[in-house]
PDB file of C-alpha atoms in Angstrom:
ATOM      1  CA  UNK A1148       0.000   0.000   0.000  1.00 61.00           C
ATOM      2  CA  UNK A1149       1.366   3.508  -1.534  1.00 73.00           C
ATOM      3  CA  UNK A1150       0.199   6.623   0.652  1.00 81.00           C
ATOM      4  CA  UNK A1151      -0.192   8.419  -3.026  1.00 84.00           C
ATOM      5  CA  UNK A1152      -2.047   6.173  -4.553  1.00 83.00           C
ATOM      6  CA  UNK A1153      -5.947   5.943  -4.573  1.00 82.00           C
ATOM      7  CA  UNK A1154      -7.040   2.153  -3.703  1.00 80.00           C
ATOM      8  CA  UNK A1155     -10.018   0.588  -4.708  1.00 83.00           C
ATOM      9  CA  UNK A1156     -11.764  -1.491  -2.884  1.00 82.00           C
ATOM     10  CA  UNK A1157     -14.041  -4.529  -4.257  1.00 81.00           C
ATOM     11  CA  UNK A1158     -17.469  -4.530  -2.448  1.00 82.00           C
ATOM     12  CA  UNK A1159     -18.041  -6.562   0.325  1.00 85.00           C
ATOM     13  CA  UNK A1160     -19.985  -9.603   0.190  1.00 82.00           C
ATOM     14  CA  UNK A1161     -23.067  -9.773   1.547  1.00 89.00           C
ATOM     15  CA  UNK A1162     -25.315 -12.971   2.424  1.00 91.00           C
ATOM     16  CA  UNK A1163     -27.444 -11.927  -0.829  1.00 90.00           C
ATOM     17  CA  UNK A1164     -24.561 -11.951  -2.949  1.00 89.00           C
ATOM     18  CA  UNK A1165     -23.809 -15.972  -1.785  1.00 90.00           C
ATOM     19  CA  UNK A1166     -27.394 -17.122  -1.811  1.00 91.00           C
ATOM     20  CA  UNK A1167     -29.701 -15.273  -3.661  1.00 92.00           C
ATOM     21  CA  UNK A1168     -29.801 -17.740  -6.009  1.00 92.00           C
ATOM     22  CA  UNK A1169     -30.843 -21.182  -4.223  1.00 91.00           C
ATOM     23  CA  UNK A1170     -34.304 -22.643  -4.750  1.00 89.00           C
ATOM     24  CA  UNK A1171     -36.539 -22.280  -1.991  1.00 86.00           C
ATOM     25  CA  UNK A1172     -37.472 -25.262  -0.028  1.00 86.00           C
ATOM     26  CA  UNK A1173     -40.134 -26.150   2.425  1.00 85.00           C
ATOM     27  CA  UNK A1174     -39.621 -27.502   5.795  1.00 86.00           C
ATOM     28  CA  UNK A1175     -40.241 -30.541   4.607  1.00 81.00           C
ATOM     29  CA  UNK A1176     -37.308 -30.866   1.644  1.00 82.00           C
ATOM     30  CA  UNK A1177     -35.683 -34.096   1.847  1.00 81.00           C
ATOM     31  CA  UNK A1178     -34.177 -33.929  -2.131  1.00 82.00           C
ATOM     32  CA  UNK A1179     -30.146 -34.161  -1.348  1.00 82.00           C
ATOM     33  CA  UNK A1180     -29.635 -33.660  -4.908  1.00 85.00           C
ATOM     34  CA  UNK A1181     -31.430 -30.655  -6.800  1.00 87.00           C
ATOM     35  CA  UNK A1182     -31.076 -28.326  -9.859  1.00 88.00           C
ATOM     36  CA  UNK A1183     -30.726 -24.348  -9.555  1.00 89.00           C
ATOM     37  CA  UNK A1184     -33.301 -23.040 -11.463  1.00 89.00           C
ATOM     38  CA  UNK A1185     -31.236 -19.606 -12.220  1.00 90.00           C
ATOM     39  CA  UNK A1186     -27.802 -18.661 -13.713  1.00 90.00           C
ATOM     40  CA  UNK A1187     -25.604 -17.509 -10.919  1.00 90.00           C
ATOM     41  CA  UNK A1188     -26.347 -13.810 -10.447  1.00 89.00           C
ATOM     42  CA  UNK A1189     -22.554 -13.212  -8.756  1.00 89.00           C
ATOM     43  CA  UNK A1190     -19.161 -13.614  -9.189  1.00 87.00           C
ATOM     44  CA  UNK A1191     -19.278 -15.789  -5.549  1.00 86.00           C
ATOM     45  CA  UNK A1192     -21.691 -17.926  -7.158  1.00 89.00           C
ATOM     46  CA  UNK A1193     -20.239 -18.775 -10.222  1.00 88.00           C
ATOM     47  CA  UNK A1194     -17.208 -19.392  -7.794  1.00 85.00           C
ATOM     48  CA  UNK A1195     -19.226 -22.034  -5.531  1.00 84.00           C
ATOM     49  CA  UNK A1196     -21.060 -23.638  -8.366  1.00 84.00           C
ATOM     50  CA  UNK A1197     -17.536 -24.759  -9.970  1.00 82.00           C
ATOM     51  CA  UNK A1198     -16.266 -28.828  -9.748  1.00 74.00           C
ATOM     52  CA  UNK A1199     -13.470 -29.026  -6.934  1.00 69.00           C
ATOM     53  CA  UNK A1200     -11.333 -29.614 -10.327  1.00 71.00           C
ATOM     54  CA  UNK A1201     -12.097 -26.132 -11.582  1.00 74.00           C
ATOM     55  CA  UNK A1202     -11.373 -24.545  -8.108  1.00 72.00           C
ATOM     56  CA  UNK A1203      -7.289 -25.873  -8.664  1.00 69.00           C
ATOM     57  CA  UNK A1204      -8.150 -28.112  -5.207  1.00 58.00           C
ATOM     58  CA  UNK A1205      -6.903 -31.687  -6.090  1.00 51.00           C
ATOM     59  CA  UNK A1206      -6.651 -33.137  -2.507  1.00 53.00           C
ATOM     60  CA  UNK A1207      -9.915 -35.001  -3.438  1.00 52.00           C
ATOM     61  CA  UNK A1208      -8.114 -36.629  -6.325  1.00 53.00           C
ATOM     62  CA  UNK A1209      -9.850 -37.200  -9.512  1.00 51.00           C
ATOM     63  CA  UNK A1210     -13.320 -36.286  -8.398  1.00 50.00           C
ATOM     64  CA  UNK A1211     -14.701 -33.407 -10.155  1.00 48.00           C
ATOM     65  CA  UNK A1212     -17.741 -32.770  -7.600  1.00 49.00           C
ATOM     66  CA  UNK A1213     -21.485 -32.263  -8.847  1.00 53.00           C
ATOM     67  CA  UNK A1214     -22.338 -31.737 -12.766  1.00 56.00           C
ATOM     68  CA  UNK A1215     -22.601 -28.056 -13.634  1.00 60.00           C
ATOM     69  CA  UNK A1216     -26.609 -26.278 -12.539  1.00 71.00           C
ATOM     70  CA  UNK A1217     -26.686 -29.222  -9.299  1.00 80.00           C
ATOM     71  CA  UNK A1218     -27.262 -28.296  -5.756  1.00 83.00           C
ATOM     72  CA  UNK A1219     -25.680 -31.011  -3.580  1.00 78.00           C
ATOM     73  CA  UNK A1220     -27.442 -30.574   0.375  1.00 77.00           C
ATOM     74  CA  UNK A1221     -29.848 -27.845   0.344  1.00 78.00           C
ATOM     75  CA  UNK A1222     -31.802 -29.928   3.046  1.00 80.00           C
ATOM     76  CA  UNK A1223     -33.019 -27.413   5.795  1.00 82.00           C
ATOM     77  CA  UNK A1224     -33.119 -28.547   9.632  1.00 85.00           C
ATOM     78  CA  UNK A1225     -37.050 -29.657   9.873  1.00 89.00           C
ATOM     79  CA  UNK A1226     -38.618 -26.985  12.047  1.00 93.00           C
ATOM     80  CA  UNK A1227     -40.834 -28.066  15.036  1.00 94.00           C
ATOM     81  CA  UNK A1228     -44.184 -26.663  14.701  1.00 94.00           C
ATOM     82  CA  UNK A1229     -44.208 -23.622  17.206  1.00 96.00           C
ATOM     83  CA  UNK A1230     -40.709 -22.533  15.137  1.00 95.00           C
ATOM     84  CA  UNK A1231     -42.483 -23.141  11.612  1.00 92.00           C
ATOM     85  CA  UNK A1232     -45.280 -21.095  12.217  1.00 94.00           C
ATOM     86  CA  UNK A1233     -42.846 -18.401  13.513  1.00 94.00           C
ATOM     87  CA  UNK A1234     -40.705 -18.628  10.555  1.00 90.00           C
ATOM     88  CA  UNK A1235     -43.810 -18.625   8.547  1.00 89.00           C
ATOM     89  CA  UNK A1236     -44.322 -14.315   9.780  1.00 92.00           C
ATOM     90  CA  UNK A1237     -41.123 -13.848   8.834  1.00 89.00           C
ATOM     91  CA  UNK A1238     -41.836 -10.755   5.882  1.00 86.00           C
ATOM     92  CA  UNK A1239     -40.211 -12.060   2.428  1.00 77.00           C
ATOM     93  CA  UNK A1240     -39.456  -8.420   1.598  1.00 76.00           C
ATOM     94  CA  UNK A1241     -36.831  -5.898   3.059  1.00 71.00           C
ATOM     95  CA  UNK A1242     -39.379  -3.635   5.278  1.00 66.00           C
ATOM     96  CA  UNK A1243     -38.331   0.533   5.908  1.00 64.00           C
ATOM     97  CA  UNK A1244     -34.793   1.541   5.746  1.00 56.00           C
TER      98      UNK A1244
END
């Protein structure tokens, strides 16, 4: 880092920016295996989306992880009913601010 020079800095990543992009599931989702059902909207998740092969990590040898567009465990915790219908008031939109 230079004093005289102007830095840029990338913006941070937010929770959004890493899962905006899952499908939604229900509390009762039991599919370990399932397809995203958009193109990655981020540069993260393009990142998280590519085979272990892609990422340059070969400590898992020749596997190349999940085919390109799968979701590998996107199983939610099952809720038990007095959490559920909490969760379930939960406002799917950004309220104020």
């Amino acid at each position: 880092y230079d004093e005289i020079q102007n830095p840029t800095l990338k913006n941070a990543l937010v929770l959004e920016d890493a899962i905006s992009d899952l499908p939604k599931v229900g509390n009762d989702q039991a599919d370990d295996v399932m397809e995203y059902l958009v193109k990655p909207k981020t540069e993260f998740q393009r990142y998280i989306r590519l085979s272990r092969k892609e990422m340059l990590d070969y400590s898992f040898g020749d596997k190349t992880g999940p085919g390109e567009g799968t979701l590998m465990d996107h199983c939610p915790l099952r809720l038990n009913k007095d959490d559920y219908e909490r969760v379930k008031r939960i406002p799917f939109e950004k309220v104020g601010g």
